[in-house]
Amino acid sequence: MRERIVILTGAGISAESGLGTFRDAEGLWAKHRIEDVATPEGFARDPARVQAFYNMRRAEARTAAPNPAHFALAALEATQDVLIVTQNVDTLHERAGSQNLLHMHGSLTQAMCTSCQARWEAPLVMEVSDPCPHCGARHTRPDIVWFGEMPYGLEQIDAALQNATIFAAIGTSGTVYPAAGFVAEARRLGVRTLEFNLEPSAGQPLFDELRIGPASETVPNWVAEIA
Ligand code: BV8
């Protein structure tokens, strides 16, 4: 039977590709304050600091390569109905070949204008003084969803959960909402829920099954079982 699978991924699926997570001991939030680099207030206060933070993330993401977990999820699309909802702003899912993908927190490869709302492919290095290619205003920013901002695609995600037979969360600590609330919604709908992590996440009690181990091993094993 063809499964309808909604997969939420977090920084943990990109960890083995060499990209830092947020909350691990050496994580991003150990080195940068969320308030300074991942909020609209922080951007308003010091846009150069925020642009430098994302320029560093963008450069790192370009050097990273998809790992077996990304490739396994891309392969799964050939035999099952799959929607990947990623919290990640890297492009490793696309580069592994995934088509049905939603970046609910935006992407490092996208830029936007806060004057005219235009969006375009971000240059590797963004400067505060960059003019918008559409309206010319010098009000450009990374097209990334910061804390306090509305994530992308929530209606599409909810519709997919209503119709799902499986919900899987891979490499996410389950600490940021509304993404961390998807498992409760899936459970309320009677959808089978699986978690893939190195350790139980905050939402672990809500998952039917927990598969402990590095995603580059646990995800290909799971896909081999259900593909
Ligand atoms: C919003 C982009 C209004 C930036 C990010 C209740 C409801 C709604 C909102 C809230 C709420 N309570 C509080 C809020 C506000 C806030 C929030 O949740 N705060 C938290 C801190 C309490 N939420 C927001 O502001 C959101 N917007 O609320 O708008 C609204 C309200 C209702 C409905 C709609 C809208 C916007 C949040 C988005 C912020 N932007 N990212 C950037 O990337 O720079 S968040 C960022 O952290 C990520 O995108 C991700 O979403 C989040 C969590 O990170 P993870 O991906 O989980 O990574 P983490 O390091 O935490 O964990 C890694 C995991 O991987 C670990 O578990 C580890 O064990 C595991 N792992 C490591 N290695 C491996 C592995 N697993 C497997 N294999 C491995 N090898």
Tab-separated table of C-alpha atoms in Angstrom, residues 42-221:
chain	number	residue	atom	x	y	z
A	42	GLY	CA	18.309	41.903	16.197
A	43	PHE	CA	18.377	42.680	12.468
A	44	ALA	CA	16.963	46.167	13.042
A	45	ARG	CA	19.544	46.798	15.782
A	46	ASP	CA	22.603	45.574	13.872
A	47	PRO	CA	21.909	44.438	10.288
A	48	ALA	CA	25.621	44.070	9.486
A	49	ARG	CA	26.050	41.515	12.301
A	50	VAL	CA	23.078	39.501	11.054
A	51	GLN	CA	24.183	39.614	7.419
A	52	ALA	CA	27.661	38.440	8.507
A	53	PHE	CA	26.082	35.536	10.472
A	54	TYR	CA	24.123	34.370	7.419
A	55	ASN	CA	27.029	34.988	5.032
A	56	MET	CA	29.048	32.581	7.231
A	57	ARG	CA	26.180	30.031	7.263
A	58	ARG	CA	25.695	30.397	3.468
A	59	ALA	CA	29.418	29.820	2.781
A	60	GLU	CA	29.488	26.762	5.080
A	61	ALA	CA	26.338	25.301	3.506
A	62	ARG	CA	27.865	25.543	0.023
A	63	THR	CA	30.804	23.364	1.052
A	64	ALA	CA	28.582	20.681	2.628
A	65	ALA	CA	27.347	17.627	0.707
A	66	PRO	CA	24.141	15.609	1.210
A	67	ASN	CA	24.657	12.466	3.320
A	68	PRO	CA	22.988	9.008	2.997
A	69	ALA	CA	19.967	10.226	4.992
A	70	HIS	CA	19.212	12.949	2.418
A	71	PHE	CA	19.686	10.520	-0.498
A	72	ALA	CA	17.460	7.879	1.124
A	73	LEU	CA	14.605	10.371	1.552
A	74	ALA	CA	14.987	11.478	-2.083
A	75	ALA	CA	14.789	7.827	-3.209
A	76	LEU	CA	11.637	7.297	-1.120
A	77	GLU	CA	9.698	9.649	-3.450
A	78	ALA	CA	9.887	6.996	-6.183
A	79	THR	CA	7.588	4.588	-4.340
A	80	GLN	CA	5.707	6.561	-1.652
A	81	ASP	CA	3.851	9.902	-1.396
A	82	VAL	CA	6.386	12.035	0.493
A	83	LEU	CA	6.407	15.653	1.677
A	84	ILE	CA	9.584	16.800	3.396
A	85	VAL	CA	8.995	19.800	5.675
A	86	THR	CA	12.442	21.028	6.579
A	87	GLN	CA	13.327	23.503	9.316
A	88	ASN	CA	16.793	23.655	7.782
A	89	VAL	CA	17.900	26.577	5.654
A	90	ASP	CA	20.580	24.562	3.811
A	91	THR	CA	19.822	23.033	0.386
A	92	LEU	CA	20.988	19.474	1.064
A	93	HIS	CA	17.543	17.924	0.428
A	94	GLU	CA	17.309	19.583	-3.004
A	95	ARG	CA	20.862	18.583	-3.848
A	96	ALA	CA	20.085	14.964	-2.900
A	97	GLY	CA	17.200	15.056	-5.426
A	98	SER	CA	14.117	15.610	-3.239
A	99	GLN	CA	11.298	17.311	-5.176
A	100	ASN	CA	8.407	17.490	-2.678
A	101	LEU	CA	10.076	19.836	-0.221
A	102	LEU	CA	8.939	22.820	1.864
A	103	HIS	CA	11.400	25.132	3.620
A	104	MET	CA	9.178	26.278	6.500
A	105	HIS	CA	11.945	28.513	7.912
A	106	GLY	CA	13.202	29.835	4.581
A	107	SER	CA	16.498	29.182	2.824
A	108	LEU	CA	20.030	30.577	2.779
A	109	THR	CA	19.790	30.696	-1.014
A	110	GLN	CA	16.919	33.209	-0.954
A	111	ALA	CA	16.915	36.956	-0.294
A	112	MET	CA	13.996	39.354	0.103
A	113	CYS	CA	13.213	43.066	0.134
A	114	THR	CA	11.387	44.440	3.167
A	115	SER	CA	10.076	47.357	1.066
A	116	CYS	CA	8.466	45.575	-1.893
A	117	GLN	CA	8.515	41.941	-0.600
A	118	ALA	CA	10.293	40.776	-3.770
A	119	ARG	CA	12.334	37.549	-3.449
A	120	TRP	CA	15.332	36.437	-5.496
A	121	GLU	CA	18.299	34.099	-5.345
A	122	ALA	CA	20.672	35.400	-2.663
A	123	PRO	CA	24.269	36.235	-3.598
A	124	LEU	CA	26.882	34.309	-1.585
A	125	VAL	CA	27.686	37.497	0.354
A	126	MET	CA	24.875	39.913	1.244
A	127	GLU	CA	25.692	43.469	2.341
A	128	VAL	CA	23.444	45.876	4.230
A	129	SER	CA	23.816	48.387	1.378
A	130	ASP	CA	22.668	45.952	-1.346
A	131	PRO	CA	19.857	47.512	-3.403
A	132	CYS	CA	16.737	45.444	-4.099
A	133	PRO	CA	16.977	44.249	-7.740
A	134	HIS	CA	13.261	45.031	-8.143
A	135	CYS	CA	12.604	48.370	-6.400
A	136	GLY	CA	16.116	49.627	-5.668
A	137	ALA	CA	15.471	50.142	-1.945
A	138	ARG	CA	18.433	49.308	0.272
A	139	HIS	CA	16.215	47.145	2.507
A	140	THR	CA	17.293	43.615	1.648
A	141	ARG	CA	17.563	40.690	4.121
A	142	PRO	CA	17.987	36.912	4.069
A	143	ASP	CA	14.658	35.165	3.287
A	144	ILE	CA	14.878	33.276	6.596
A	145	VAL	CA	12.049	32.968	9.165
A	146	TRP	CA	13.316	34.451	12.440
A	147	PHE	CA	11.860	33.987	15.920
A	148	GLY	CA	8.548	35.825	16.156
A	149	GLU	CA	7.965	35.566	12.387
A	150	MET	CA	5.352	33.426	10.641
A	151	PRO	CA	6.814	30.202	9.189
A	152	TYR	CA	6.090	29.375	5.540
A	153	GLY	CA	3.620	26.776	4.322
A	154	LEU	CA	1.622	26.125	7.495
A	155	GLU	CA	-1.653	25.560	5.624
A	156	GLN	CA	0.020	23.129	3.203
A	157	ILE	CA	1.660	21.323	6.127
A	158	ASP	CA	-1.646	21.025	7.978
A	159	ALA	CA	-3.385	19.674	4.876
A	160	ALA	CA	-0.610	17.105	4.409
A	161	LEU	CA	-0.873	15.996	8.058
A	162	GLN	CA	-4.668	15.581	7.695
A	163	ASN	CA	-4.017	13.177	4.823
A	164	ALA	CA	-0.908	11.390	6.147
A	165	THR	CA	-0.457	7.755	7.134
A	166	ILE	CA	3.016	8.300	8.657
A	167	PHE	CA	4.682	11.308	10.352
A	168	ALA	CA	8.456	11.085	10.869
A	169	ALA	CA	10.681	13.616	12.671
A	170	ILE	CA	14.384	13.358	11.844
A	171	GLY	CA	17.207	15.167	13.693
A	172	THR	CA	15.168	17.797	15.497
A	173	SER	CA	15.155	18.629	19.208
A	174	GLY	CA	11.424	19.419	19.180
A	175	THR	CA	11.967	22.744	20.926
A	176	VAL	CA	10.773	25.315	18.376
A	177	TYR	CA	7.101	25.865	17.575
A	178	PRO	CA	4.925	25.534	15.620
A	179	ALA	CA	7.130	22.765	14.059
A	180	ALA	CA	7.499	21.013	17.416
A	181	GLY	CA	3.701	20.787	17.626
A	182	PHE	CA	3.258	18.770	14.399
A	183	VAL	CA	3.689	15.423	16.180
A	184	ALA	CA	0.817	16.218	18.597
A	185	GLU	CA	-1.413	17.070	15.609
A	186	ALA	CA	-0.378	13.870	13.815
A	187	ARG	CA	-1.152	11.826	16.922
A	188	ARG	CA	-4.547	13.506	17.336
A	189	LEU	CA	-5.305	12.480	13.750
A	190	GLY	CA	-4.308	8.863	14.436
A	191	VAL	CA	-1.220	9.078	12.184
A	192	ARG	CA	1.662	6.696	12.953
A	193	THR	CA	4.593	8.716	14.367
A	194	LEU	CA	8.313	7.892	14.254
A	195	GLU	CA	11.322	9.789	15.606
A	196	PHE	CA	14.923	9.459	14.401
A	197	ASN	CA	17.480	11.037	16.720
A	198	LEU	CA	20.689	10.424	18.674
A	199	GLU	CA	18.630	10.788	21.835
A	200	PRO	CA	14.962	11.241	22.759
A	201	SER	CA	13.720	14.741	21.817
A	202	ALA	CA	11.382	16.924	23.854
A	203	GLY	CA	8.438	15.428	21.964
A	204	GLN	CA	9.525	11.820	22.456
A	205	PRO	CA	6.526	10.716	24.566
A	206	LEU	CA	4.272	11.547	21.594
A	207	PHE	CA	6.086	9.250	19.147
A	208	ASP	CA	4.983	5.641	18.568
A	209	GLU	CA	8.540	4.631	17.758
A	210	LEU	CA	12.018	6.046	18.454
A	211	ARG	CA	14.992	4.969	16.349
A	212	ILE	CA	18.235	5.954	18.075
A	213	GLY	CA	21.402	6.440	16.019
A	214	PRO	CA	22.989	8.688	13.408
A	215	ALA	CA	20.490	9.630	10.675
A	216	SER	CA	22.928	8.493	7.972
A	217	GLU	CA	22.329	4.930	9.259
A	218	THR	CA	18.806	4.919	10.755
A	219	VAL	CA	17.103	6.703	7.825
A	220	PRO	CA	18.442	4.504	4.990
A	221	ASN	CA	17.551	1.420	7.088
